[in-house]
PDB file of C-alpha atoms in Angstrom:
ATOM      1  CA  MET A   1       0.054  -0.077  -0.045  1.00 53.00           C
ATOM      2  CA  ILE A   2       1.356   3.440  -0.979  1.00 60.00           C
ATOM      3  CA  GLU A   3       0.411   6.301   1.061  1.00 62.00           C
ATOM      4  CA  THR A   4       1.249  10.000   0.397  1.00 57.00           C
ATOM      5  CA  GLU A   5       2.152  11.233   3.845  1.00 61.00           C
ATOM      6  CA  ASN A   6       3.395  14.645   3.629  1.00 66.00           C
ATOM      7  CA  ILE A   7       3.434  17.525   0.952  1.00 71.00           C
ATOM      8  CA  MET A   8       5.306  20.574   2.131  1.00 85.00           C
ATOM      9  CA  LYS A   9       5.822  23.765   0.164  1.00 93.00           C
ATOM     10  CA  ASN A  10       8.885  22.602  -1.597  1.00 96.00           C
ATOM     11  CA  LEU A  11       8.889  18.859  -0.903  1.00 97.00           C
ATOM     12  CA  SER A  12       6.667  15.893  -1.448  1.00 95.00           C
ATOM     13  CA  ILE A  13       7.211  12.576   0.585  1.00 96.00           C
ATOM     14  CA  VAL A  14       5.560   9.307  -0.243  1.00 95.00           C
ATOM     15  CA  LYS A  15       5.928   6.292   1.858  1.00 95.00           C
ATOM     16  CA  ASP A  16       5.269   2.674   0.642  1.00 94.00           C
ATOM     17  CA  SER A  17       4.315   0.533   3.529  1.00 91.00           C
ATOM     18  CA  ASN A  18       5.155  -2.597   1.377  1.00 93.00           C
ATOM     19  CA  THR A  19       8.663  -1.891   0.630  1.00 95.00           C
ATOM     20  CA  LYS A  20       9.201   0.464   3.766  1.00 96.00           C
ATOM     21  CA  VAL A  21      10.852   2.996   1.514  1.00 97.00           C
ATOM     22  CA  ALA A  22      10.063   6.811   1.772  1.00 97.00           C
ATOM     23  CA  LYS A  23      10.649   8.805  -1.467  1.00 97.00           C
ATOM     24  CA  VAL A  24      11.400  12.587  -0.841  1.00 97.00           C
ATOM     25  CA  THR A  25      11.139  14.625  -3.979  1.00 97.00           C
ATOM     26  CA  ILE A  26      12.361  18.365  -4.106  1.00 97.00           C
ATOM     27  CA  GLU A  27       9.369  20.096  -5.928  1.00 96.00           C
ATOM     28  CA  ARG A  28      11.161  23.167  -7.461  1.00 96.00           C
ATOM     29  CA  GLN A  29      11.231  22.249 -10.973  1.00 95.00           C
ATOM     30  CA  LYS A  30      10.835  25.727 -12.284  1.00 95.00           C
ATOM     31  CA  VAL A  31      14.138  26.878 -10.801  1.00 95.00           C
ATOM     32  CA  LEU A  32      15.782  23.289 -11.368  1.00 96.00           C
ATOM     33  CA  ASN A  33      15.181  22.422  -7.806  1.00 97.00           C
ATOM     34  CA  ALA A  34      17.471  25.096  -6.463  1.00 95.00           C
ATOM     35  CA  LEU A  35      17.985  24.945  -2.655  1.00 94.00           C
ATOM     36  CA  ASN A  36      16.527  28.119  -1.076  1.00 95.00           C
ATOM     37  CA  GLU A  37      16.342  28.444   2.739  1.00 95.00           C
ATOM     38  CA  LEU A  38      12.873  26.930   3.112  1.00 96.00           C
ATOM     39  CA  THR A  39      13.960  23.936   1.136  1.00 97.00           C
ATOM     40  CA  ILE A  40      17.029  23.427   3.316  1.00 95.00           C
ATOM     41  CA  ILE A  41      14.749  23.808   6.357  1.00 96.00           C
ATOM     42  CA  GLU A  42      12.157  21.489   5.011  1.00 97.00           C
ATOM     43  CA  LEU A  43      14.875  18.692   4.067  1.00 97.00           C
ATOM     44  CA  LEU A  44      16.385  19.091   7.644  1.00 96.00           C
ATOM     45  CA  SER A  45      12.891  18.472   9.170  1.00 95.00           C
ATOM     46  CA  VAL A  46      11.948  15.649   7.012  1.00 96.00           C
ATOM     47  CA  PHE A  47      15.096  13.681   7.562  1.00 97.00           C
ATOM     48  CA  GLN A  48      14.927  14.331  11.427  1.00 95.00           C
ATOM     49  CA  GLU A  49      11.452  12.769  11.092  1.00 95.00           C
ATOM     50  CA  LEU A  50      12.502   9.979   9.077  1.00 96.00           C
ATOM     51  CA  SER A  51      15.119   8.933  11.493  1.00 96.00           C
ATOM     52  CA  LYS A  52      12.689   8.371  14.123  1.00 96.00           C
ATOM     53  CA  ASP A  53      10.095   6.481  11.729  1.00 96.00           C
ATOM     54  CA  ASN A  54      10.423   2.824  12.344  1.00 95.00           C
ATOM     55  CA  ASP A  55       8.221   2.043   9.305  1.00 95.00           C
ATOM     56  CA  VAL A  56      10.827   3.496   7.027  1.00 97.00           C
ATOM     57  CA  ARG A  57      13.838   1.470   6.350  1.00 97.00           C
ATOM     58  CA  ALA A  58      15.290   3.418   3.368  1.00 98.00           C
ATOM     59  CA  VAL A  59      14.881   6.640   1.593  1.00 98.00           C
ATOM     60  CA  VAL A  60      15.173   7.761  -2.038  1.00 98.00           C
ATOM     61  CA  LEU A  61      15.952  11.490  -2.481  1.00 98.00           C
ATOM     62  CA  THR A  62      15.286  13.008  -5.933  1.00 98.00           C
ATOM     63  CA  GLY A  63      14.375  16.188  -7.744  1.00 97.00           C
ATOM     64  CA  SER A  64      11.253  16.831  -9.762  1.00 96.00           C
ATOM     65  CA  GLY A  65      11.420  16.715 -13.580  1.00 93.00           C
ATOM     66  CA  GLU A  66      14.273  15.488 -15.801  1.00 90.00           C
ATOM     67  CA  LYS A  67      16.628  18.419 -15.930  1.00 94.00           C
ATOM     68  CA  ALA A  68      17.855  18.545 -12.413  1.00 95.00           C
ATOM     69  CA  PHE A  69      18.304  16.613  -9.113  1.00 96.00           C
ATOM     70  CA  VAL A  70      19.404  19.967  -7.483  1.00 95.00           C
ATOM     71  CA  ALA A  71      21.076  22.737  -9.676  1.00 92.00           C
ATOM     72  CA  GLY A  72      22.684  24.466  -6.654  1.00 86.00           C
ATOM     73  CA  ALA A  73      21.644  27.257  -4.256  1.00 84.00           C
ATOM     74  CA  ASP A  74      18.888  29.509  -5.313  1.00 87.00           C
ATOM     75  CA  ILE A  75      21.077  32.513  -6.490  1.00 84.00           C
ATOM     76  CA  SER A  76      18.183  34.786  -6.558  1.00 89.00           C
ATOM     77  CA  GLU A  77      17.679  34.420  -2.812  1.00 88.00           C
ATOM     78  CA  LEU A  78      21.539  34.514  -2.115  1.00 81.00           C
ATOM     79  CA  ALA A  79      21.798  37.870  -3.931  1.00 85.00           C
ATOM     80  CA  ARG A  80      19.582  39.482  -1.395  1.00 92.00           C
ATOM     81  CA  LEU A  81      21.287  38.262   1.640  1.00 88.00           C
ATOM     82  CA  SER A  82      24.081  39.777   4.003  1.00 91.00           C
ATOM     83  CA  PRO A  83      27.226  37.765   4.363  1.00 89.00           C
ATOM     84  CA  THR A  84      25.888  36.891   7.919  1.00 93.00           C
ATOM     85  CA  GLU A  85      22.712  35.675   6.483  1.00 91.00           C
ATOM     86  CA  ALA A  86      24.371  33.788   3.811  1.00 84.00           C
ATOM     87  CA  ARG A  87      26.704  32.165   6.394  1.00 85.00           C
ATOM     88  CA  GLN A  88      23.562  31.073   8.539  1.00 91.00           C
ATOM     89  CA  ILE A  89      21.905  29.356   5.390  1.00 88.00           C
ATOM     90  CA  ALA A  90      25.223  27.578   4.965  1.00 85.00           C
ATOM     91  CA  GLN A  91      25.298  26.352   8.452  1.00 90.00           C
ATOM     92  CA  LYS A  92      21.685  25.124   7.910  1.00 92.00           C
ATOM     93  CA  GLY A  93      22.841  23.505   4.857  1.00 89.00           C
ATOM     94  CA  GLN A  94      25.473  21.681   6.731  1.00 89.00           C
ATOM     95  CA  LEU A  95      23.148  20.531   9.238  1.00 94.00           C
ATOM     96  CA  MET A  96      20.739  19.225   6.556  1.00 93.00           C
ATOM     97  CA  CYS A  97      23.641  17.300   4.878  1.00 92.00           C
ATOM     98  CA  ASP A  98      24.624  15.939   8.293  1.00 93.00           C
ATOM     99  CA  SER A  99      21.356  14.795   9.141  1.00 94.00           C
ATOM    100  CA  ILE A 100      21.176  12.920   5.758  1.00 96.00           C
ATOM    101  CA  ALA A 101      24.701  11.500   6.157  1.00 93.00           C
ATOM    102  CA  GLY A 102      24.010  10.466   9.750  1.00 94.00           C
ATOM    103  CA  LEU A 103      20.737   8.861   9.103  1.00 96.00           C
ATOM    104  CA  GLU A 104      20.845   5.138  10.174  1.00 96.00           C
ATOM    105  CA  LYS A 105      19.061   4.135   7.160  1.00 97.00           C
ATOM    106  CA  PRO A 106      20.402   4.149   3.702  1.00 98.00           C
ATOM    107  CA  VAL A 107      19.570   7.107   1.593  1.00 98.00           C
ATOM    108  CA  ILE A 108      19.832   6.815  -2.040  1.00 98.00           C
ATOM    109  CA  ALA A 109      20.365   9.819  -4.257  1.00 97.00           C
ATOM    110  CA  ALA A 110      18.581   9.438  -7.638  1.00 97.00           C
ATOM    111  CA  ILE A 111      20.356  11.900  -9.644  1.00 96.00           C
ATOM    112  CA  ASN A 112      18.269  12.884 -12.695  1.00 93.00           C
ATOM    113  CA  GLY A 113      19.949  15.715 -14.316  1.00 94.00           C
ATOM    114  CA  PHE A 114      22.170  18.668 -12.761  1.00 94.00           C
ATOM    115  CA  ALA A 115      23.587  18.070  -9.303  1.00 93.00           C
ATOM    116  CA  LEU A 116      25.644  21.178  -9.071  1.00 91.00           C
ATOM    117  CA  GLY A 117      27.071  23.042  -6.028  1.00 88.00           C
ATOM    118  CA  GLY A 118      24.761  22.508  -3.216  1.00 88.00           C
ATOM    119  CA  GLY A 119      23.048  19.820  -5.114  1.00 92.00           C
ATOM    120  CA  CYS A 120      26.234  17.762  -5.539  1.00 90.00           C
ATOM    121  CA  GLU A 121      26.748  18.266  -1.781  1.00 89.00           C
ATOM    122  CA  LEU A 122      23.335  16.906  -1.064  1.00 94.00           C
ATOM    123  CA  ALA A 123      24.144  13.965  -3.205  1.00 94.00           C
ATOM    124  CA  MET A 124      27.481  13.353  -1.551  1.00 90.00           C
ATOM    125  CA  ALA A 125      25.776  13.227   1.857  1.00 94.00           C
ATOM    126  CA  CYS A 126      23.707  10.258   0.730  1.00 95.00           C
ATOM    127  CA  THR A 127      24.706   6.704   1.207  1.00 94.00           C
ATOM    128  CA  ILE A 128      24.485   5.681  -2.360  1.00 93.00           C
ATOM    129  CA  ARG A 129      24.369   7.883  -5.632  1.00 92.00           C
ATOM    130  CA  ILE A 130      22.579   6.595  -8.655  1.00 94.00           C
ATOM    131  CA  ALA A 131      22.945   8.780 -11.785  1.00 93.00           C
ATOM    132  CA  SER A 132      21.170   8.797 -14.994  1.00 93.00           C
ATOM    133  CA  ASN A 133      23.040   9.030 -18.399  1.00 91.00           C
ATOM    134  CA  THR A 134      22.140  12.734 -18.458  1.00 91.00           C
ATOM    135  CA  ALA A 135      23.391  13.620 -15.010  1.00 92.00           C
ATOM    136  CA  ARG A 136      25.895  16.308 -14.687  1.00 91.00           C
ATOM    137  CA  ILE A 137      27.737  16.501 -11.203  1.00 83.00           C
ATOM    138  CA  GLY A 138      30.126  19.267 -10.070  1.00 77.00           C
ATOM    139  CA  GLN A 139      31.230  22.131  -7.787  1.00 70.00           C
ATOM    140  CA  PRO A 140      31.200  25.240 -10.069  1.00 65.00           C
ATOM    141  CA  GLU A 141      31.546  27.565  -7.343  1.00 68.00           C
ATOM    142  CA  ILE A 142      35.356  26.802  -6.996  1.00 62.00           C
ATOM    143  CA  ASN A 143      35.600  28.489 -10.453  1.00 63.00           C
ATOM    144  CA  LEU A 144      34.604  31.681  -8.726  1.00 63.00           C
ATOM    145  CA  GLY A 145      36.977  31.221  -5.864  1.00 60.00           C
ATOM    146  CA  LEU A 146      34.370  29.987  -3.428  1.00 63.00           C
ATOM    147  CA  ILE A 147      34.503  26.823  -1.423  1.00 59.00           C
ATOM    148  CA  PRO A 148      31.351  24.471  -1.224  1.00 60.00           C
ATOM    149  CA  GLY A 149      29.222  25.649   1.666  1.00 57.00           C
ATOM    150  CA  PHE A 150      27.639  22.475   3.134  1.00 63.00           C
ATOM    151  CA  GLY A 151      30.756  20.542   3.941  1.00 59.00           C
ATOM    152  CA  GLY A 152      31.494  19.167   0.468  1.00 59.00           C
ATOM    153  CA  THR A 153      35.153  19.579   0.721  1.00 57.00           C
ATOM    154  CA  GLN A 154      35.191  17.121   3.707  1.00 58.00           C
ATOM    155  CA  ARG A 155      32.682  14.540   1.960  1.00 58.00           C
ATOM    156  CA  LEU A 156      34.219  14.290  -1.361  1.00 57.00           C
ATOM    157  CA  PRO A 157      37.625  12.797  -0.663  1.00 53.00           C
ATOM    158  CA  ARG A 158      35.960  10.229   1.556  1.00 65.00           C
ATOM    159  CA  LEU A 159      33.692   8.821  -1.191  1.00 66.00           C
ATOM    160  CA  SER A 160      34.478   5.775  -3.180  1.00 63.00           C
ATOM    161  CA  LEU A 161      33.046   5.805  -6.823  1.00 60.00           C
ATOM    162  CA  ILE A 162      31.799   2.780  -8.694  1.00 56.00           C
ATOM    163  CA  HIS A 163      31.138   3.403 -12.345  1.00 55.00           C
ATOM    164  CA  ILE A 164      28.859   0.768 -14.026  1.00 52.00           C
TER     165      ILE A 164
END
């Protein structure tokens, strides 16, 4: 039996009681599922709840549409922030990634297009990453002299990659 448990402003969560899998979909297709502050807060909240849910044994995380898993940070939101506010969002993003990485259940990133910047870091926080043939993964902010804001510099060297 599949039940839709929760629809937030930027996320949908579907739990399948037969497979005990929850599917979390970022629903910001018009902006290539870019991470704004609300989406980060919602992801943090959902993964904190999933950690307590004994009816869920695995999680699939994906982005809506076929163009992007998460194309990075929502630049239109970041452009309006002060440096202090931007740092606070980066800290929330780090907490979000830590909650995913620390979940005691496997989290599978279903990468269906762009996974750039914060999207790449989100995928790195997952237990397993499965990418479509059209996936594009990277940290383009390094070309601007910026470092990944959600802990990606620590996660990337610790990943093992399997190419099939």
